[in-house]
Tab-separated table of C-alpha atoms and ligand atoms in Angstrom:
chain	number	residue	atom	x	y	z
A	17	MET	CA	24.906	8.545	19.394
A	18	ASP	CA	24.241	5.377	21.366
A	19	GLU	CA	25.627	2.493	24.005
A	20	THR	CA	24.001	-0.787	23.739
A	21	ASP	CA	24.658	-2.455	26.565
A	22	SER	CA	27.903	-4.340	25.708
A	23	GLY	CA	29.233	-0.539	25.606
A	24	ARG	CA	30.137	-0.768	21.810
A	25	ALA	CA	28.424	2.772	20.132
A	26	ILE	CA	26.018	2.197	17.629
A	27	HIS	CA	25.482	5.381	15.762
A	28	GLY	CA	24.692	6.618	12.072
A	29	SER	CA	23.681	3.810	9.156
A	30	ALA	CA	24.418	1.064	11.672
A	31	PHE	CA	21.690	3.039	14.013
A	32	LEU	CA	18.807	3.420	11.457
A	33	ASP	CA	19.839	-0.313	9.767
A	34	GLY	CA	18.955	-0.880	13.432
A	35	LEU	CA	15.419	1.134	12.478
A	36	PHE	CA	14.354	0.396	9.343
A	37	ALA	CA	16.406	-1.986	6.806
A	38	LEU	CA	14.411	-4.882	5.103
A	39	ASN	CA	17.363	-7.703	4.276
A	40	GLY	CA	15.706	-11.245	4.232
A	41	ARG	CA	12.934	-10.106	4.302
A	42	VAL	CA	9.753	-10.200	0.928
A	43	ALA	CA	7.286	-8.436	0.295
A	44	ILE	CA	4.271	-8.549	-1.717
A	45	VAL	CA	2.660	-5.066	-3.178
A	46	THR	CA	-0.014	-5.089	-4.821
A	47	GLY	CA	-0.166	-2.318	-7.201
A	48	GLY	CA	3.233	-2.494	-7.559
A	49	SER	CA	3.232	-1.681	-11.326
A	50	SER	CA	2.390	1.844	-11.259
A	51	GLY	CA	1.646	5.126	-8.922
A	52	ILE	CA	2.129	5.243	-4.955
A	53	GLY	CA	1.970	1.043	-4.856
A	54	ARG	CA	5.731	1.148	-7.809
A	55	ALA	CA	6.975	4.071	-5.267
A	56	ILE	CA	6.637	1.337	-2.437
A	57	ALA	CA	8.211	-1.356	-4.965
A	58	GLU	CA	10.723	0.850	-5.195
A	59	SER	CA	11.679	2.015	-1.611
A	60	LEU	CA	11.214	-1.327	0.304
A	61	ALA	CA	13.535	-2.744	-2.405
A	62	GLN	CA	16.207	-0.671	-1.537
A	63	ALA	CA	15.556	-0.937	2.327
A	64	GLY	CA	16.504	-4.472	1.465
A	65	ALA	CA	13.279	-6.151	1.216
A	66	ASP	CA	12.686	-9.520	-1.448
A	67	VAL	CA	9.741	-8.301	-3.556
A	68	VAL	CA	7.095	-9.250	-5.402
A	69	VAL	CA	4.280	-6.441	-7.767
A	70	VAL	CA	1.511	-8.097	-8.438
A	71	ALA	CA	-0.810	-6.180	-11.113
A	72	ARG	CA	-2.701	-7.041	-14.501
A	73	GLY	CA	-0.600	-5.446	-16.876
A	74	GLU	CA	2.776	-7.313	-17.397
A	75	ALA	CA	4.334	-4.274	-19.749
A	76	ALA	CA	4.438	-2.059	-16.632
A	77	LEU	CA	5.129	-5.122	-13.771
A	78	ARG	CA	8.087	-5.813	-16.154
A	79	GLU	CA	9.161	-2.471	-16.433
A	80	THR	CA	9.396	-2.090	-12.530
A	81	VAL	CA	10.930	-5.279	-11.608
A	82	ASP	CA	13.309	-4.771	-14.260
A	83	GLY	CA	14.402	-1.261	-12.809
A	84	ILE	CA	14.380	-3.078	-8.793
A	85	ARG	CA	16.865	-5.764	-10.403
A	86	ALA	CA	19.198	-3.079	-12.374
A	87	GLY	CA	19.229	-1.165	-8.655
A	88	GLY	CA	21.428	-4.484	-7.852
A	89	HIS	CA	18.731	-6.047	-6.082
A	90	ARG	CA	16.003	-8.846	-5.994
A	91	ALA	CA	12.294	-9.071	-7.827
A	92	ALA	CA	9.700	-10.837	-9.596
A	93	PHE	CA	6.279	-10.247	-10.592
A	94	VAL	CA	3.062	-11.740	-10.725
A	95	SER	CA	0.706	-11.006	-12.850
A	96	ALA	CA	-3.697	-11.110	-12.004
A	97	ASP	CA	-6.735	-9.819	-11.684
A	98	LEU	CA	-7.360	-9.931	-8.031
A	99	GLY	CA	-10.559	-8.419	-8.812
A	100	GLU	CA	-11.504	-12.179	-8.631
A	101	ARG	CA	-10.871	-14.772	-5.552
A	102	ALA	CA	-9.209	-17.835	-7.737
A	103	GLU	CA	-7.472	-15.162	-8.821
A	104	VAL	CA	-6.068	-13.761	-5.731
A	105	GLU	CA	-5.409	-17.927	-3.846
A	106	ARG	CA	-3.205	-18.088	-7.716
A	107	ALA	CA	-1.319	-14.945	-6.983
A	108	GLY	CA	-0.796	-15.842	-3.298
A	109	ASP	CA	0.559	-19.056	-3.979
A	110	GLU	CA	2.256	-18.235	-6.593
A	111	ALA	CA	3.791	-14.381	-5.501
A	112	ALA	CA	5.011	-16.980	-2.273
A	113	ALA	CA	6.442	-19.374	-4.454
A	114	VAL	CA	8.925	-17.298	-5.251
A	115	PHE	CA	10.895	-15.811	-2.756
A	116	GLY	CA	9.231	-17.592	0.187
A	117	GLU	CA	6.283	-16.315	2.733
A	118	PRO	CA	6.246	-12.618	3.921
A	119	ASP	CA	7.034	-10.963	6.198
A	120	ILE	CA	5.444	-7.547	4.554
A	121	LEU	CA	1.969	-7.156	2.340
A	122	VAL	CA	0.830	-4.316	0.827
A	123	HIS	CA	-2.547	-4.287	-0.766
A	124	ALA	CA	-2.061	-0.479	-3.161
A	125	ALA	CA	-4.207	-2.421	-6.205
A	126	GLY	CA	-7.322	0.304	-5.964
A	127	ILE	CA	-10.051	1.450	-8.539
A	128	ASN	CA	-12.288	4.694	-8.379
A	129	LEU	CA	-14.528	4.144	-10.391
A	130	ARG	CA	-16.994	7.723	-10.153
A	131	PRO	CA	-20.478	8.084	-11.352
A	132	PRO	CA	-22.637	9.810	-9.553
A	133	LEU	CA	-24.151	7.556	-6.550
A	134	ALA	CA	-27.501	7.557	-8.872
A	135	ASP	CA	-25.494	6.051	-11.531
A	136	LEU	CA	-23.264	3.764	-9.978
A	137	THR	CA	-24.495	0.454	-10.901
A	138	VAL	CA	-24.200	-2.899	-8.953
A	139	GLN	CA	-21.367	-3.574	-11.533
A	140	ASP	CA	-19.223	-0.537	-10.822
A	141	TRP	CA	-20.663	-1.893	-6.769
A	142	ASP	CA	-18.829	-4.883	-6.767
A	143	LEU	CA	-16.020	-4.468	-8.689
A	144	THR	CA	-14.452	-1.504	-6.378
A	145	MET	CA	-15.188	-3.606	-3.000
A	146	ALA	CA	-13.663	-7.169	-5.035
A	147	LEU	CA	-10.280	-5.438	-5.532
A	148	ASN	CA	-10.400	-2.320	-3.283
A	149	LEU	CA	-11.473	-4.054	-0.383
A	150	ASP	CA	-12.458	-8.580	-0.886
A	151	ALA	CA	-8.688	-8.339	-1.970
A	152	ALA	CA	-6.916	-6.755	0.698
A	153	PHE	CA	-9.015	-9.157	3.169
A	154	LEU	CA	-8.501	-12.099	1.256
A	155	LEU	CA	-4.544	-11.899	0.993
A	156	GLY	CA	-4.419	-11.207	5.012
A	157	GLN	CA	-6.270	-13.957	5.390
A	158	ARG	CA	-3.599	-15.716	3.050
A	159	PHE	CA	-0.360	-14.372	5.190
A	160	GLY	CA	-1.499	-12.951	8.373
A	161	PRO	CA	-1.652	-16.490	9.937
A	162	GLY	CA	2.114	-17.246	8.712
A	163	MET	CA	3.110	-13.769	10.253
A	164	ALA	CA	1.574	-14.343	13.700
A	165	GLU	CA	3.232	-17.808	13.365
A	166	ARG	CA	6.785	-16.570	12.369
A	167	GLY	CA	5.814	-13.826	15.159
A	168	TRP	CA	7.441	-11.322	13.039
A	169	GLY	CA	4.594	-9.419	9.527
A	170	ARG	CA	3.522	-6.016	8.457
A	171	ILE	CA	0.206	-5.704	6.652
A	172	ILE	CA	-0.428	-2.322	4.562
A	173	THR	CA	-3.182	-1.112	2.987
A	174	ILE	CA	-3.588	2.081	0.891
A	175	GLY	CA	-7.178	4.072	2.094
A	176	SER	CA	-7.823	7.453	1.472
A	177	GLN	CA	-9.195	10.725	1.956
A	178	GLN	CA	-12.609	9.403	1.879
A	179	SER	CA	-11.865	6.496	4.590
A	180	ILE	CA	-13.586	9.659	6.972
A	181	ARG	CA	-14.615	11.536	4.186
A	182	ALA	CA	-16.704	12.437	1.661
A	183	PHE	CA	-15.196	13.302	-1.559
A	184	GLY	CA	-16.675	14.237	-5.453
A	185	ASN	CA	-18.686	10.958	-6.124
A	186	SER	CA	-17.158	9.197	-3.720
A	187	GLY	CA	-19.474	6.540	-4.493
A	188	ALA	CA	-18.359	3.188	-3.480
A	189	TYR	CA	-14.619	4.550	-3.765
A	190	GLY	CA	-15.150	5.616	-0.136
A	191	VAL	CA	-16.886	3.139	1.205
A	192	SER	CA	-14.261	0.975	-0.229
A	193	LYS	CA	-11.048	3.118	2.197
A	194	ALA	CA	-13.615	3.543	5.025
A	195	ALA	CA	-14.071	-0.279	5.529
A	196	VAL	CA	-9.832	-1.267	4.687
A	197	ALA	CA	-8.861	1.226	7.164
A	198	ALA	CA	-11.240	-1.051	9.497
A	199	LEU	CA	-9.969	-3.729	8.264
A	200	ALA	CA	-6.133	-2.794	9.622
A	201	ARG	CA	-7.919	-1.541	12.993
A	202	SER	CA	-9.139	-6.250	12.520
A	203	GLN	CA	-6.447	-7.170	11.037
A	204	ALA	CA	-3.870	-5.479	14.046
A	205	GLU	CA	-6.527	-6.689	17.207
A	206	ALA	CA	-6.554	-10.178	15.417
A	207	TRP	CA	-2.033	-10.110	15.035
A	208	SER	CA	-0.634	-7.700	16.658
A	209	ALA	CA	-0.065	-9.773	19.954
A	210	ARG	CA	1.775	-11.685	17.369
A	211	GLY	CA	4.357	-9.708	16.212
A	212	VAL	CA	1.917	-7.871	13.190
A	213	CYS	CA	1.515	-4.784	12.599
A	214	CYS	CA	-1.443	-3.301	10.366
A	215	ASN	CA	-1.299	-0.123	9.174
A	216	ALA	CA	-3.023	1.715	6.384
A	217	ILE	CA	-1.581	4.956	4.974
A	218	ALA	CA	-4.029	8.042	3.662
A	219	PRO	CA	-3.235	9.371	1.243
A	220	GLY	CA	-4.036	13.300	-0.001
A	221	PHE	CA	-4.281	13.550	-3.716
A	222	VAL	CA	-1.559	12.267	-5.284
A	223	ARG	CA	-0.600	12.563	-9.430
A	224	THR	CA	-0.908	8.694	-10.938
A	225	PRO	CA	-2.725	7.318	-13.280
A	226	LEU	CA	-5.234	6.530	-11.191
A	227	THR	CA	-5.952	11.120	-11.209
A	228	GLU	CA	-4.827	11.835	-14.602
A	229	ALA	CA	-8.186	13.111	-15.254
A	230	VAL	CA	-8.759	15.255	-12.534
A	231	PHE	CA	-4.415	16.575	-13.358
A	232	THR	CA	-5.553	17.881	-17.080
A	233	ASP	CA	-7.828	20.099	-15.168
A	234	PRO	CA	-5.230	23.115	-14.075
A	235	ALA	CA	-7.638	24.906	-11.764
A	236	ARG	CA	-8.602	21.732	-9.973
A	237	GLU	CA	-5.341	20.258	-9.827
A	238	GLU	CA	-4.298	24.187	-8.106
A	239	ALA	CA	-7.308	24.019	-6.361
A	240	LEU	CA	-6.674	21.056	-4.863
A	241	ALA	CA	-2.922	22.294	-3.990
A	242	ALA	CA	-4.325	25.546	-2.109
A	243	ARG	CA	-6.581	22.656	0.558
A	244	THR	CA	-3.060	21.091	1.781
A	245	MET	CA	-1.144	23.175	4.177
A	246	ALA	CA	2.426	21.788	1.905
A	247	GLY	CA	0.906	23.774	-0.696
A	248	ARG	CA	1.150	20.832	-3.731
A	249	ASN	CA	-0.435	17.615	-5.112
A	250	GLY	CA	1.159	14.303	-3.804
A	251	GLN	CA	3.868	12.599	-5.680
A	252	PRO	CA	4.866	8.685	-5.279
A	253	ALA	CA	8.102	9.582	-3.963
A	254	ASP	CA	6.303	10.927	-0.556
A	255	PHE	CA	5.285	7.296	-0.114
A	256	MET	CA	8.967	5.740	0.202
A	257	GLY	CA	9.331	7.023	3.969
A	258	VAL	CA	6.264	5.913	4.725
A	259	ALA	CA	5.976	2.633	4.137
A	260	ILE	CA	9.916	1.748	4.864
A	261	PHE	CA	8.257	2.922	8.054
A	262	LEU	CA	5.475	0.992	8.099
A	263	ALA	CA	7.199	-2.136	6.598
A	264	SER	CA	10.452	-2.253	9.317
A	265	ASP	CA	11.149	-2.524	13.041
A	266	ALA	CA	10.613	1.057	13.783
A	267	SER	CA	6.693	1.033	13.375
A	268	ALA	CA	7.040	-2.302	16.038
A	269	TYR	CA	4.493	-0.058	18.620
A	270	VAL	CA	2.141	1.530	15.602
A	271	THR	CA	-0.874	-1.548	14.556
A	272	GLY	CA	-4.185	-0.682	13.878
A	273	GLN	CA	-3.783	2.934	12.321
A	274	LEU	CA	-4.939	5.507	9.065
A	275	ILE	CA	-1.571	6.450	8.809
A	276	PHE	CA	-2.488	10.490	7.084
A	277	VAL	CA	0.500	11.202	4.329
A	278	ASP	CA	-1.350	14.245	2.316
A	279	GLY	CA	1.239	17.369	2.676
A	280	GLY	CA	-1.812	18.859	5.579
A	281	PHE	CA	-4.739	18.217	3.438
A	282	SER	CA	-6.955	16.226	5.966
A	283	VAL	CA	-6.828	18.396	8.728
A	284	PHE	CA	-7.207	22.034	7.116
B	320	NAP	N1	-3.624	9.416	-6.715
B	320	NAP	C1	-4.952	9.404	-5.217
B	320	NAP	O1	-5.193	10.467	-5.047
B	320	NAP	C2	-4.939	8.650	-4.708
B	320	NAP	C3	-5.732	9.127	-3.160
B	320	NAP	C4	-5.933	7.380	-2.356
B	320	NAP	C5	-6.012	6.860	-1.805
B	320	NAP	N2	-5.676	6.078	-3.680
B	320	NAP	C6	-5.476	4.892	-3.741
B	320	NAP	O2	-4.030	4.277	-3.347
B	320	NAP	C7	-3.566	3.400	-4.167
B	320	NAP	C8	-2.994	3.073	-5.677
B	320	NAP	O3	-3.551	4.488	-6.067
B	320	NAP	P1	-2.578	4.478	-7.637
B	320	NAP	O4	-3.240	6.293	-7.447
B	320	NAP	O5	-0.519	4.773	-7.481
B	320	NAP	O6	-3.066	4.011	-9.056
B	320	NAP	P2	-2.390	3.326	-9.967
B	320	NAP	O7	-1.579	4.650	-10.117
B	320	NAP	O8	-3.422	3.243	-10.926
B	320	NAP	O9	-2.363	1.952	-9.595
B	320	NAP	C9	-3.293	1.653	-9.711
B	320	NAP	C10	-2.206	-0.462	-9.458
B	320	NAP	O10	-3.547	-1.993	-8.737
B	320	NAP	C11	-3.523	-2.489	-10.035
B	320	NAP	N3	-4.149	-2.720	-10.648
B	320	NAP	C12	-5.352	-2.370	-11.071
B	320	NAP	N4	-6.298	-2.912	-11.263
B	320	NAP	C13	-6.277	-4.178	-10.904
B	320	NAP	C14	-6.650	-5.820	-11.011
B	320	NAP	N5	-7.688	-5.990	-11.185
B	320	NAP	N6	-5.831	-6.530	-9.916
B	320	NAP	C15	-4.689	-5.837	-9.611
B	320	NAP	N7	-4.290	-4.948	-10.006
B	320	NAP	C16	-4.903	-5.055	-10.342
B	320	NAP	C17	-2.551	-1.627	-11.506
B	320	NAP	O11	-2.183	-2.571	-12.389
B	320	NAP	P3	-2.823	-3.187	-13.702
B	320	NAP	O12	-4.211	-2.031	-14.052
B	320	NAP	O13	-1.630	-3.497	-14.139
B	320	NAP	O14	-3.554	-3.752	-13.270
B	320	NAP	C18	-1.544	-0.726	-10.770
B	320	NAP	O15	-0.150	-1.623	-10.781
B	320	NAP	C19	-5.070	3.116	-4.476
B	320	NAP	O16	-5.578	2.131	-3.996
B	320	NAP	C20	-5.460	4.065	-4.274
B	320	NAP	O17	-7.065	3.644	-4.075
B	320	NAP	C21	-4.676	7.141	-4.438
């Protein structure tokens, strides 16, 4: 139990709400129609934010939004290919037009093309950088200054183990993920003093459509789980708590960080 200056006791859910509630906040979540991004979009909505999810496929976007609305929360979607700069601009404008300029930006959209480096084409490289890195930069430029002007904001990007090390055919993907960790630091340097915390999350190995191919090989799945301290691979729900933390008042003094949510994978 804690006491405020006025002597009023704050405890339990009121105390937790003061730290973590997102009521009145607007969030944009790219890649919010699948896997880790979807879990993040759902958790921010459940914590009280109005959420706009952005991705390409309308069926999955609609299903995600319907699910969030069924829980009694406000949500909408914008369909856009964030690998195209003009589309990033359109998506940003359309997403901000739904519930207003966002307080929280999450860039979870990403692709991982896995040819060995010698076979990686310039097109593979450009596609990877355009979505994983350039869209993160462009959306940050679109929304970061407004957040700073309003004195509060949260920018969250999804990095990877490959932000800090190579990992089977890391190719362009690893480079893009190292760069988004650096981008979070640059954004933090630019805007933290005006209340905008900018961080990246580094997942371990998480079962989603992105990694489904690996999960069809039980021996590889088991070997990856054995490389964690927790003894298992990740699930999208493992990202709900960290997303709410990084999107809320609770993380006001956490900025420029790459936060590993990986069952200990990176330190084992
Ligand atoms: N799963 C893991 O083990 C793992 C590990 C480390 C990091 N990550 C990162 O976590 C993030 C989420 O990955 P995930 O595993 O959850 O993958 P996922 O389930 O495949 O989800 C990817 C999301 O990005 C969207 N997307 C893909 N290409 C897009 C484009 N050109 N324009 C707009 N949206 C696009 C997808 O929707 P559409 O296809 O409909 O557009 C989907 O919503 C990614 O940044 C990934 O690199 C994942």
